[in-house]
């Protein structure tokens, strides 16, 4: 797997740059849209199945705790 920092980069700033909107999205700088997901890393054994049916067991998984759009909380998961 990829390091977490690389996963974040590849799912935020890289697509924003490719689409030519990296001054507004894919970043947390002042003036950018305040859209973000707050995630929690959980340890365990998580079975992952890809689109071709191949299975892999991961030792960690990200769970979305809070979703924020335009600075407003849209979803907040209750603690387990």
PDB file with one MODEL, atoms N, CA, C and O in Angstrom:
MODEL        1
ATOM      1  N   UNK A   1       0.815  -1.196   0.000  1.00  0.00           N
ATOM      2  CA  UNK A   1       0.000   0.000   0.000  1.00  0.00           C
ATOM      3  C   UNK A   1       0.850   1.248   0.000  1.00  0.00           C
ATOM      4  O   UNK A   1       2.071   1.205   0.148  1.00  0.00           O
ATOM      5  N   UNK A   2       0.177   2.338  -0.167  1.00  0.00           N
ATOM      6  CA  UNK A   2       0.832   3.649  -0.172  1.00  0.00           C
ATOM      7  C   UNK A   2       0.858   4.250   1.219  1.00  0.00           C
ATOM      8  O   UNK A   2      -0.023   3.967   2.031  1.00  0.00           O
ATOM      9  N   UNK A   3       1.849   5.069   1.507  1.00  0.00           N
ATOM     10  CA  UNK A   3       1.828   5.819   2.771  1.00  0.00           C
ATOM     11  C   UNK A   3       0.619   6.763   2.790  1.00  0.00           C
ATOM     12  O   UNK A   3       0.194   7.249   1.742  1.00  0.00           O
ATOM     13  N   UNK A   4       0.075   7.016   3.967  1.00  0.00           N
ATOM     14  CA  UNK A   4      -1.116   7.849   4.101  1.00  0.00           C
ATOM     15  C   UNK A   4      -0.934   9.222   3.449  1.00  0.00           C
ATOM     16  O   UNK A   4      -1.846   9.707   2.780  1.00  0.00           O
ATOM     17  N   UNK A   5       0.207   9.843   3.630  1.00  0.00           N
ATOM     18  CA  UNK A   5       0.434  11.175   3.038  1.00  0.00           C
ATOM     19  C   UNK A   5       0.297  11.130   1.515  1.00  0.00           C
ATOM     20  O   UNK A   5      -0.204  12.078   0.911  1.00  0.00           O
ATOM     21  N   UNK A   6       0.738  10.041   0.896  1.00  0.00           N
ATOM     22  CA  UNK A   6       0.625   9.909  -0.557  1.00  0.00           C
ATOM     23  C   UNK A   6      -0.825   9.660  -0.978  1.00  0.00           C
ATOM     24  O   UNK A   6      -1.261  10.170  -2.010  1.00  0.00           O
ATOM     25  N   UNK A   7      -1.567   8.893  -0.200  1.00  0.00           N
ATOM     26  CA  UNK A   7      -2.990   8.679  -0.475  1.00  0.00           C
ATOM     27  C   UNK A   7      -3.728  10.013  -0.442  1.00  0.00           C
ATOM     28  O   UNK A   7      -4.529  10.303  -1.331  1.00  0.00           O
ATOM     29  N   UNK A   8      -3.463  10.819   0.572  1.00  0.00           N
ATOM     30  CA  UNK A   8      -4.109  12.131   0.693  1.00  0.00           C
ATOM     31  C   UNK A   8      -3.740  13.007  -0.497  1.00  0.00           C
ATOM     32  O   UNK A   8      -4.617  13.633  -1.092  1.00  0.00           O
ATOM     33  N   UNK A   9      -2.481  13.064  -0.849  1.00  0.00           N
ATOM     34  CA  UNK A   9      -2.030  13.881  -1.975  1.00  0.00           C
ATOM     35  C   UNK A   9      -2.693  13.451  -3.280  1.00  0.00           C
ATOM     36  O   UNK A   9      -3.146  14.287  -4.062  1.00  0.00           O
ATOM     37  N   UNK A  10      -2.745  12.146  -3.506  1.00  0.00           N
ATOM     38  CA  UNK A  10      -3.321  11.630  -4.755  1.00  0.00           C
ATOM     39  C   UNK A  10      -4.837  11.775  -4.824  1.00  0.00           C
ATOM     40  O   UNK A  10      -5.418  11.666  -5.905  1.00  0.00           O
ATOM     41  N   UNK A  11      -5.478  12.015  -3.700  1.00  0.00           N
ATOM     42  CA  UNK A  11      -6.937  12.164  -3.717  1.00  0.00           C
ATOM     43  C   UNK A  11      -7.384  13.604  -3.471  1.00  0.00           C
ATOM     44  O   UNK A  11      -8.582  13.869  -3.380  1.00  0.00           O
ATOM     45  N   UNK A  12      -6.436  14.535  -3.364  1.00  0.00           N
ATOM     46  CA  UNK A  12      -6.794  15.936  -3.126  1.00  0.00           C
ATOM     47  C   UNK A  12      -6.084  16.866  -4.106  1.00  0.00           C
ATOM     48  O   UNK A  12      -6.672  17.291  -5.100  1.00  0.00           O
ATOM     49  N   UNK A  13      -4.840  17.176  -3.830  1.00  0.00           N
ATOM     50  CA  UNK A  13      -4.134  18.187  -4.623  1.00  0.00           C
ATOM     51  C   UNK A  13      -3.811  17.749  -6.045  1.00  0.00           C
ATOM     52  O   UNK A  13      -3.833  18.583  -6.951  1.00  0.00           O
ATOM     53  N   UNK A  14      -3.513  16.476  -6.276  1.00  0.00           N
ATOM     54  CA  UNK A  14      -3.181  16.017  -7.631  1.00  0.00           C
ATOM     55  C   UNK A  14      -4.381  16.148  -8.573  1.00  0.00           C
ATOM     56  O   UNK A  14      -4.238  16.747  -9.639  1.00  0.00           O
ATOM     57  N   UNK A  15      -5.571  15.607  -8.223  1.00  0.00           N
ATOM     58  CA  UNK A  15      -6.711  15.787  -9.124  1.00  0.00           C
ATOM     59  C   UNK A  15      -7.079  17.261  -9.319  1.00  0.00           C
ATOM     60  O   UNK A  15      -7.445  17.665 -10.423  1.00  0.00           O
ATOM     61  N   UNK A  16      -6.984  18.060  -8.263  1.00  0.00           N
ATOM     62  CA  UNK A  16      -7.295  19.487  -8.389  1.00  0.00           C
ATOM     63  C   UNK A  16      -6.353  20.159  -9.385  1.00  0.00           C
ATOM     64  O   UNK A  16      -6.781  20.987 -10.189  1.00  0.00           O
ATOM     65  N   UNK A  17      -5.085  19.805  -9.328  1.00  0.00           N
ATOM     66  CA  UNK A  17      -4.109  20.382 -10.268  1.00  0.00           C
ATOM     67  C   UNK A  17      -4.406  19.937 -11.697  1.00  0.00           C
ATOM     68  O   UNK A  17      -4.360  20.749 -12.621  1.00  0.00           O
ATOM     69  N   UNK A  18      -4.708  18.662 -11.883  1.00  0.00           N
ATOM     70  CA  UNK A  18      -5.006  18.128 -13.216  1.00  0.00           C
ATOM     71  C   UNK A  18      -6.236  18.820 -13.801  1.00  0.00           C
ATOM     72  O   UNK A  18      -6.277  19.093 -15.001  1.00  0.00           O
ATOM     73  N   UNK A  19      -7.233  19.105 -12.971  1.00  0.00           N
ATOM     74  CA  UNK A  19      -8.455  19.759 -13.429  1.00  0.00           C
ATOM     75  C   UNK A  19      -8.319  21.276 -13.524  1.00  0.00           C
ATOM     76  O   UNK A  19      -9.234  21.957 -13.989  1.00  0.00           O
ATOM     77  N   UNK A  20      -7.177  21.806 -13.085  1.00  0.00           N
ATOM     78  CA  UNK A  20      -6.929  23.242 -13.185  1.00  0.00           C
ATOM     79  C   UNK A  20      -7.678  24.087 -12.175  1.00  0.00           C
ATOM     80  O   UNK A  20      -7.898  25.277 -12.403  1.00  0.00           O
ATOM     81  N   UNK A  21      -8.072  23.492 -11.066  1.00  0.00           N
ATOM     82  CA  UNK A  21      -8.800  24.265 -10.045  1.00  0.00           C
ATOM     83  C   UNK A  21      -8.102  24.197  -8.691  1.00  0.00           C
ATOM     84  O   UNK A  21      -8.748  24.308  -7.650  1.00  0.00           O
ATOM     85  N   UNK A  22      -6.783  24.015  -8.707  1.00  0.00           N
ATOM     86  CA  UNK A  22      -6.038  23.839  -7.454  1.00  0.00           C
ATOM     87  C   UNK A  22      -5.924  25.110  -6.614  1.00  0.00           C
ATOM     88  O   UNK A  22      -5.427  25.048  -5.490  1.00  0.00           O
ATOM     89  N   UNK A  23      -6.369  26.254  -7.123  1.00  0.00           N
ATOM     90  CA  UNK A  23      -6.378  27.457  -6.276  1.00  0.00           C
ATOM     91  C   UNK A  23      -7.624  27.487  -5.393  1.00  0.00           C
ATOM     92  O   UNK A  23      -7.691  28.257  -4.434  1.00  0.00           O
ATOM     93  N   UNK A  24      -8.624  26.635  -5.723  1.00  0.00           N
ATOM     94  CA  UNK A  24      -9.892  26.647  -4.979  1.00  0.00           C
ATOM     95  C   UNK A  24     -10.178  25.351  -4.231  1.00  0.00           C
ATOM     96  O   UNK A  24     -10.826  25.372  -3.185  1.00  0.00           O
ATOM     97  N   UNK A  25      -9.700  24.219  -4.756  1.00  0.00           N
ATOM     98  CA  UNK A  25      -9.982  22.921  -4.124  1.00  0.00           C
ATOM     99  C   UNK A  25      -8.695  22.101  -4.018  1.00  0.00           C
ATOM    100  O   UNK A  25      -7.698  22.404  -4.674  1.00  0.00           O
ATOM    101  N   UNK A  26      -8.731  21.073  -3.195  1.00  0.00           N
ATOM    102  CA  UNK A  26      -7.569  20.204  -3.036  1.00  0.00           C
ATOM    103  C   UNK A  26      -6.523  20.761  -2.098  1.00  0.00           C
ATOM    104  O   UNK A  26      -5.398  20.264  -2.047  1.00  0.00           O
ATOM    105  N   UNK A  27      -6.887  21.790  -1.355  1.00  0.00           N
ATOM    106  CA  UNK A  27      -5.954  22.452  -0.449  1.00  0.00           C
ATOM    107  C   UNK A  27      -6.704  23.011   0.751  1.00  0.00           C
ATOM    108  O   UNK A  27      -7.923  23.175   0.702  1.00  0.00           O
ATOM    109  N   UNK A  28      -5.993  23.300   1.812  1.00  0.00           N
ATOM    110  CA  UNK A  28      -6.597  23.928   2.995  1.00  0.00           C
ATOM    111  C   UNK A  28      -6.099  25.355   3.185  1.00  0.00           C
ATOM    112  O   UNK A  28      -6.113  25.873   4.302  1.00  0.00           O
ATOM    113  N   UNK A  29      -5.665  25.985   2.122  1.00  0.00           N
ATOM    114  CA  UNK A  29      -5.149  27.355   2.247  1.00  0.00           C
ATOM    115  C   UNK A  29      -6.290  28.366   2.351  1.00  0.00           C
ATOM    116  O   UNK A  29      -7.405  28.088   1.910  1.00  0.00           O
ATOM    117  N   UNK A  30      -6.018  29.541   2.933  1.00  0.00           N
ATOM    118  CA  UNK A  30      -7.044  30.589   3.034  1.00  0.00           C
ATOM    119  C   UNK A  30      -7.586  30.960   1.654  1.00  0.00           C
ATOM    120  O   UNK A  30      -6.831  31.098   0.692  1.00  0.00           O
ATOM    121  N   UNK A  31      -8.911  31.119   1.576  1.00  0.00           N
ATOM    122  CA  UNK A  31      -9.571  31.475   0.330  1.00  0.00           C
ATOM    123  C   UNK A  31     -10.071  30.285  -0.468  1.00  0.00           C
ATOM    124  O   UNK A  31     -10.875  30.451  -1.385  1.00  0.00           O
ATOM    125  N   UNK A  32      -9.607  29.087  -0.133  1.00  0.00           N
ATOM    126  CA  UNK A  32     -10.062  27.879  -0.831  1.00  0.00           C
ATOM    127  C   UNK A  32     -11.393  27.428  -0.237  1.00  0.00           C
ATOM    128  O   UNK A  32     -11.762  27.832   0.866  1.00  0.00           O
ATOM    129  N   UNK A  33     -12.107  26.587  -0.982  1.00  0.00           N
ATOM    130  CA  UNK A  33     -13.358  26.027  -0.466  1.00  0.00           C
ATOM    131  C   UNK A  33     -13.055  25.207   0.781  1.00  0.00           C
ATOM    132  O   UNK A  33     -12.047  24.504   0.838  1.00  0.00           O
ATOM    133  N   UNK A  34     -13.920  25.297   1.769  1.00  0.00           N
ATOM    134  CA  UNK A  34     -13.723  24.558   3.017  1.00  0.00           C
ATOM    135  C   UNK A  34     -14.462  23.225   2.945  1.00  0.00           C
ATOM    136  O   UNK A  34     -15.409  22.982   3.694  1.00  0.00           O
ATOM    137  N   UNK A  35     -14.011  22.363   2.025  1.00  0.00           N
ATOM    138  CA  UNK A  35     -14.580  21.028   1.867  1.00  0.00           C
ATOM    139  C   UNK A  35     -13.545  20.028   2.375  1.00  0.00           C
ATOM    140  O   UNK A  35     -12.401  20.033   1.919  1.00  0.00           O
ATOM    141  N   UNK A  36     -13.938  19.175   3.311  1.00  0.00           N
ATOM    142  CA  UNK A  36     -12.978  18.202   3.823  1.00  0.00           C
ATOM    143  C   UNK A  36     -13.673  17.037   4.495  1.00  0.00           C
ATOM    144  O   UNK A  36     -14.840  17.115   4.878  1.00  0.00           O
ATOM    145  N   UNK A  37     -12.934  15.972   4.627  1.00  0.00           N
ATOM    146  CA  UNK A  37     -13.391  14.800   5.366  1.00  0.00           C
ATOM    147  C   UNK A  37     -12.378  14.543   6.476  1.00  0.00           C
ATOM    148  O   UNK A  37     -11.174  14.481   6.225  1.00  0.00           O
ATOM    149  N   UNK A  38     -12.861  14.398   7.675  1.00  0.00           N
ATOM    150  CA  UNK A  38     -11.999  14.063   8.814  1.00  0.00           C
ATOM    151  C   UNK A  38     -12.092  12.557   8.995  1.00  0.00           C
ATOM    152  O   UNK A  38     -13.182  12.007   9.151  1.00  0.00           O
ATOM    153  N   UNK A  39     -10.943  11.896   8.975  1.00  0.00           N
ATOM    154  CA  UNK A  39     -10.932  10.436   9.011  1.00  0.00           C
ATOM    155  C   UNK A  39     -10.191   9.912  10.231  1.00  0.00           C
ATOM    156  O   UNK A  39      -9.353  10.588  10.828  1.00  0.00           O
ATOM    157  N   UNK A  40     -10.537   8.687  10.569  1.00  0.00           N
ATOM    158  CA  UNK A  40      -9.901   7.980  11.684  1.00  0.00           C
ATOM    159  C   UNK A  40      -9.237   6.731  11.112  1.00  0.00           C
ATOM    160  O   UNK A  40      -9.835   6.026  10.299  1.00  0.00           O
ATOM    161  N   UNK A  41      -8.017   6.459  11.529  1.00  0.00           N
ATOM    162  CA  UNK A  41      -7.328   5.236  11.125  1.00  0.00           C
ATOM    163  C   UNK A  41      -7.621   4.164  12.173  1.00  0.00           C
ATOM    164  O   UNK A  41      -7.393   4.364  13.366  1.00  0.00           O
ATOM    165  N   UNK A  42      -8.126   3.031  11.709  1.00  0.00           N
ATOM    166  CA  UNK A  42      -8.391   1.915  12.615  1.00  0.00           C
ATOM    167  C   UNK A  42      -7.503   0.739  12.237  1.00  0.00           C
ATOM    168  O   UNK A  42      -7.305   0.441  11.059  1.00  0.00           O
ATOM    169  N   UNK A  43      -6.976   0.081  13.257  1.00  0.00           N
ATOM    170  CA  UNK A  43      -6.190  -1.129  13.063  1.00  0.00           C
ATOM    171  C   UNK A  43      -7.115  -2.337  13.134  1.00  0.00           C
ATOM    172  O   UNK A  43      -8.131  -2.315  13.828  1.00  0.00           O
ATOM    173  N   UNK A  44      -6.758  -3.373  12.420  1.00  0.00           N
ATOM    174  CA  UNK A  44      -7.539  -4.605  12.432  1.00  0.00           C
ATOM    175  C   UNK A  44      -7.210  -5.436  11.214  1.00  0.00           C
ATOM    176  O   UNK A  44      -6.153  -5.263  10.608  1.00  0.00           O
ATOM    177  N   UNK A  45      -8.093  -6.324  10.853  1.00  0.00           N
ATOM    178  CA  UNK A  45      -7.975  -7.129   9.632  1.00  0.00           C
ATOM    179  C   UNK A  45      -9.214  -6.851   8.799  1.00  0.00           C
ATOM    180  O   UNK A  45     -10.317  -7.270   9.150  1.00  0.00           O
ATOM    181  N   UNK A  46      -9.026  -6.141   7.690  1.00  0.00           N
ATOM    182  CA  UNK A  46     -10.126  -5.705   6.853  1.00  0.00           C
ATOM    183  C   UNK A  46      -9.986  -6.347   5.474  1.00  0.00           C
ATOM    184  O   UNK A  46      -8.997  -6.121   4.776  1.00  0.00           O
ATOM    185  N   UNK A  47     -10.975  -7.144   5.088  1.00  0.00           N
ATOM    186  CA  UNK A  47     -10.939  -7.800   3.785  1.00  0.00           C
ATOM    187  C   UNK A  47     -11.379  -6.798   2.721  1.00  0.00           C
ATOM    188  O   UNK A  47     -12.460  -6.217   2.811  1.00  0.00           O
ATOM    189  N   UNK A  48     -10.535  -6.604   1.720  1.00  0.00           N
ATOM    190  CA  UNK A  48     -10.813  -5.697   0.617  1.00  0.00           C
ATOM    191  C   UNK A  48     -10.922  -6.521  -0.661  1.00  0.00           C
ATOM    192  O   UNK A  48     -10.071  -7.370  -0.928  1.00  0.00           O
ATOM    193  N   UNK A  49     -11.955  -6.276  -1.442  1.00  0.00           N
ATOM    194  CA  UNK A  49     -12.166  -6.998  -2.694  1.00  0.00           C
ATOM    195  C   UNK A  49     -12.203  -5.987  -3.828  1.00  0.00           C
ATOM    196  O   UNK A  49     -12.991  -5.041  -3.790  1.00  0.00           O
ATOM    197  N   UNK A  50     -11.350  -6.179  -4.847  1.00  0.00           N
ATOM    198  CA  UNK A  50     -11.325  -5.227  -5.958  1.00  0.00           C
ATOM    199  C   UNK A  50     -12.379  -5.582  -7.006  1.00  0.00           C
ATOM    200  O   UNK A  50     -13.102  -6.567  -6.857  1.00  0.00           O
ATOM    201  N   UNK A  51     -12.462  -4.779  -8.064  1.00  0.00           N
ATOM    202  CA  UNK A  51     -13.501  -4.942  -9.076  1.00  0.00           C
ATOM    203  C   UNK A  51     -13.375  -6.245  -9.871  1.00  0.00           C
ATOM    204  O   UNK A  51     -14.317  -6.652 -10.552  1.00  0.00           O
ATOM    205  N   UNK A  52     -12.228  -6.889  -9.786  1.00  0.00           N
ATOM    206  CA  UNK A  52     -12.041  -8.169 -10.479  1.00  0.00           C
ATOM    207  C   UNK A  52     -12.194  -9.363  -9.540  1.00  0.00           C
ATOM    208  O   UNK A  52     -11.999 -10.509  -9.948  1.00  0.00           O
ATOM    209  N   UNK A  53     -12.543  -9.091  -8.284  1.00  0.00           N
ATOM    210  CA  UNK A  53     -12.779 -10.163  -7.327  1.00  0.00           C
ATOM    211  C   UNK A  53     -11.567 -10.591  -6.523  1.00  0.00           C
ATOM    212  O   UNK A  53     -11.671 -11.487  -5.686  1.00  0.00           O
ATOM    213  N   UNK A  54     -10.414  -9.969  -6.758  1.00  0.00           N
ATOM    214  CA  UNK A  54      -9.216 -10.306  -5.978  1.00  0.00           C
ATOM    215  C   UNK A  54      -9.380  -9.777  -4.553  1.00  0.00           C
ATOM    216  O   UNK A  54      -9.907  -8.685  -4.338  1.00  0.00           O
ATOM    217  N   UNK A  55      -8.926 -10.559  -3.600  1.00  0.00           N
ATOM    218  CA  UNK A  55      -9.075 -10.211  -2.186  1.00  0.00           C
ATOM    219  C   UNK A  55      -7.718  -9.917  -1.559  1.00  0.00           C
ATOM    220  O   UNK A  55      -6.716 -10.564  -1.863  1.00  0.00           O
ATOM    221  N   UNK A  56      -7.717  -8.928  -0.679  1.00  0.00           N
ATOM    222  CA  UNK A  56      -6.521  -8.536   0.063  1.00  0.00           C
ATOM    223  C   UNK A  56      -6.967  -8.218   1.481  1.00  0.00           C
ATOM    224  O   UNK A  56      -8.039  -7.647   1.681  1.00  0.00           O
ATOM    225  N   UNK A  57      -6.163  -8.579   2.454  1.00  0.00           N
ATOM    226  CA  UNK A  57      -6.469  -8.225   3.836  1.00  0.00           C
ATOM    227  C   UNK A  57      -5.573  -7.065   4.238  1.00  0.00           C
ATOM    228  O   UNK A  57      -4.347  -7.163   4.183  1.00  0.00           O
ATOM    229  N   UNK A  58      -6.203  -5.962   4.645  1.00  0.00           N
ATOM    230  CA  UNK A  58      -5.467  -4.765   5.069  1.00  0.00           C
ATOM    231  C   UNK A  58      -5.391  -4.731   6.594  1.00  0.00           C
ATOM    232  O   UNK A  58      -6.300  -5.194   7.284  1.00  0.00           O
ATOM    233  N   UNK A  59      -4.302  -4.179   7.105  1.00  0.00           N
ATOM    234  CA  UNK A  59      -4.136  -4.063   8.557  1.00  0.00           C
ATOM    235  C   UNK A  59      -4.702  -2.760   9.101  1.00  0.00           C
ATOM    236  O   UNK A  59      -4.940  -2.633  10.302  1.00  0.00           O
ATOM    237  N   UNK A  60      -4.915  -1.794   8.217  1.00  0.00           N
ATOM    238  CA  UNK A  60      -5.490  -0.516   8.629  1.00  0.00           C
ATOM    239  C   UNK A  60      -6.552  -0.094   7.626  1.00  0.00           C
ATOM    240  O   UNK A  60      -6.528  -0.495   6.463  1.00  0.00           O
ATOM    241  N   UNK A  61      -7.495   0.735   8.109  1.00  0.00           N
ATOM    242  CA  UNK A  61      -8.548   1.245   7.250  1.00  0.00           C
ATOM    243  C   UNK A  61      -8.929   2.632   7.723  1.00  0.00           C
ATOM    244  O   UNK A  61      -8.877   2.932   8.916  1.00  0.00           O
ATOM    245  N   UNK A  62      -9.315   3.481   6.772  1.00  0.00           N
ATOM    246  CA  UNK A  62      -9.780   4.822   7.101  1.00  0.00           C
ATOM    247  C   UNK A  62     -11.293   4.818   7.213  1.00  0.00           C
ATOM    248  O   UNK A  62     -11.984   4.267   6.356  1.00  0.00           O
ATOM    249  N   UNK A  63     -11.806   5.433   8.269  1.00  0.00           N
ATOM    250  CA  UNK A  63     -13.246   5.605   8.463  1.00  0.00           C
ATOM    251  C   UNK A  63     -13.537   7.094   8.540  1.00  0.00           C
ATOM    252  O   UNK A  63     -12.893   7.817   9.301  1.00  0.00           O
ATOM    253  N   UNK A  64     -14.498   7.552   7.759  1.00  0.00           N
ATOM    254  CA  UNK A  64     -14.857   8.973   7.786  1.00  0.00           C
ATOM    255  C   UNK A  64     -15.612   9.259   9.073  1.00  0.00           C
ATOM    256  O   UNK A  64     -16.601   8.595   9.383  1.00  0.00           O
ATOM    257  N   UNK A  65     -15.144  10.243   9.814  1.00  0.00           N
ATOM    258  CA  UNK A  65     -15.799  10.651  11.061  1.00  0.00           C
ATOM    259  C   UNK A  65     -16.706  11.861  10.831  1.00  0.00           C
ATOM    260  O   UNK A  65     -17.817  11.923  11.359  1.00  0.00           O
ATOM    261  N   UNK A  66     -16.218  12.827  10.032  1.00  0.00           N
ATOM    262  CA  UNK A  66     -16.958  14.066   9.801  1.00  0.00           C
ATOM    263  C   UNK A  66     -16.760  14.497   8.356  1.00  0.00           C
ATOM    264  O   UNK A  66     -15.663  14.385   7.809  1.00  0.00           O
ATOM    265  N   UNK A  67     -17.840  14.994   7.737  1.00  0.00           N
ATOM    266  CA  UNK A  67     -17.768  15.548   6.390  1.00  0.00           C
ATOM    267  C   UNK A  67     -18.168  17.009   6.453  1.00  0.00           C
ATOM    268  O   UNK A  67     -19.210  17.353   7.011  1.00  0.00           O
ATOM    269  N   UNK A  68     -17.326  17.878   5.874  1.00  0.00           N
ATOM    270  CA  UNK A  68     -17.560  19.321   5.894  1.00  0.00           C
ATOM    271  C   UNK A  68     -17.597  19.826   4.465  1.00  0.00           C
ATOM    272  O   UNK A  68     -16.707  19.514   3.675  1.00  0.00           O
ATOM    273  N   UNK A  69     -18.623  20.609   4.121  1.00  0.00           N
ATOM    274  CA  UNK A  69     -18.786  21.194   2.788  1.00  0.00           C
ATOM    275  C   UNK A  69     -19.028  22.675   2.948  1.00  0.00           C
ATOM    276  O   UNK A  69     -19.930  23.089   3.677  1.00  0.00           O
ATOM    277  N   UNK A  70     -18.216  23.489   2.261  1.00  0.00           N
ATOM    278  CA  UNK A  70     -18.328  24.953   2.355  1.00  0.00           C
ATOM    279  C   UNK A  70     -18.302  25.422   3.812  1.00  0.00           C
ATOM    280  O   UNK A  70     -18.977  26.387   4.172  1.00  0.00           O
ATOM    281  N   UNK A  71     -17.523  24.735   4.639  1.00  0.00           N
ATOM    282  CA  UNK A  71     -17.373  25.135   6.034  1.00  0.00           C
ATOM    283  C   UNK A  71     -18.486  24.667   6.959  1.00  0.00           C
ATOM    284  O   UNK A  71     -18.450  24.968   8.152  1.00  0.00           O
ATOM    285  N   UNK A  72     -19.483  23.933   6.440  1.00  0.00           N
ATOM    286  CA  UNK A  72     -20.591  23.441   7.260  1.00  0.00           C
ATOM    287  C   UNK A  72     -20.502  21.928   7.418  1.00  0.00           C
ATOM    288  O   UNK A  72     -20.218  21.210   6.459  1.00  0.00           O
ATOM    289  N   UNK A  73     -20.748  21.451   8.633  1.00  0.00           N
ATOM    290  CA  UNK A  73     -20.718  20.003   8.892  1.00  0.00           C
ATOM    291  C   UNK A  73     -21.962  19.382   8.264  1.00  0.00           C
ATOM    292  O   UNK A  73     -23.086  19.739   8.617  1.00  0.00           O
ATOM    293  N   UNK A  74     -21.758  18.452   7.331  1.00  0.00           N
ATOM    294  CA  UNK A  74     -22.865  17.752   6.683  1.00  0.00           C
ATOM    295  C   UNK A  74     -23.155  16.412   7.345  1.00  0.00           C
ATOM    296  O   UNK A  74     -24.300  15.961   7.377  1.00  0.00           O
ATOM    297  N   UNK A  75     -22.116  15.784   7.872  1.00  0.00           N
ATOM    298  CA  UNK A  75     -22.280  14.466   8.477  1.00  0.00           C
ATOM    299  C   UNK A  75     -21.273  14.312   9.590  1.00  0.00           C
ATOM    300  O   UNK A  75     -20.107  14.684   9.455  1.00  0.00           O
ATOM    301  N   UNK A  76     -21.738  13.760  10.688  1.00  0.00           N
ATOM    302  CA  UNK A  76     -20.843  13.449  11.800  1.00  0.00           C
ATOM    303  C   UNK A  76     -21.201  12.073  12.327  1.00  0.00           C
ATOM    304  O   UNK A  76     -22.324  11.852  12.779  1.00  0.00           O
ATOM    305  N   UNK A  77     -20.253  11.145  12.274  1.00  0.00           N
ATOM    306  CA  UNK A  77     -20.478   9.783  12.756  1.00  0.00           C
ATOM    307  C   UNK A  77     -20.385   9.786  14.280  1.00  0.00           C
ATOM    308  O   UNK A  77     -19.482  10.391  14.858  1.00  0.00           O
ATOM    309  N   UNK A  78     -21.308   9.118  14.903  1.00  0.00           N
ATOM    310  CA  UNK A  78     -21.289   9.003  16.352  1.00  0.00           C
ATOM    311  C   UNK A  78     -20.170   8.075  16.784  1.00  0.00           C
ATOM    312  O   UNK A  78     -19.888   7.099  16.090  1.00  0.00           O
ATOM    313  N   UNK A  79     -19.525   8.346  17.905  1.00  0.00           N
ATOM    314  CA  UNK A  79     -18.447   7.453  18.392  1.00  0.00           C
ATOM    315  C   UNK A  79     -18.958   6.024  18.563  1.00  0.00           C
ATOM    316  O   UNK A  79     -20.101   5.801  18.961  1.00  0.00           O
ATOM    317  N   UNK A  80     -18.089   5.063  18.255  1.00  0.00           N
ATOM    318  CA  UNK A  80     -18.467   3.639  18.407  1.00  0.00           C
ATOM    319  C   UNK A  80     -18.423   3.230  19.858  1.00  0.00           C
ATOM    320  O   UNK A  80     -18.707   2.077  20.183  1.00  0.00           O
TER     321      UNK A  80
ENDMDL
END
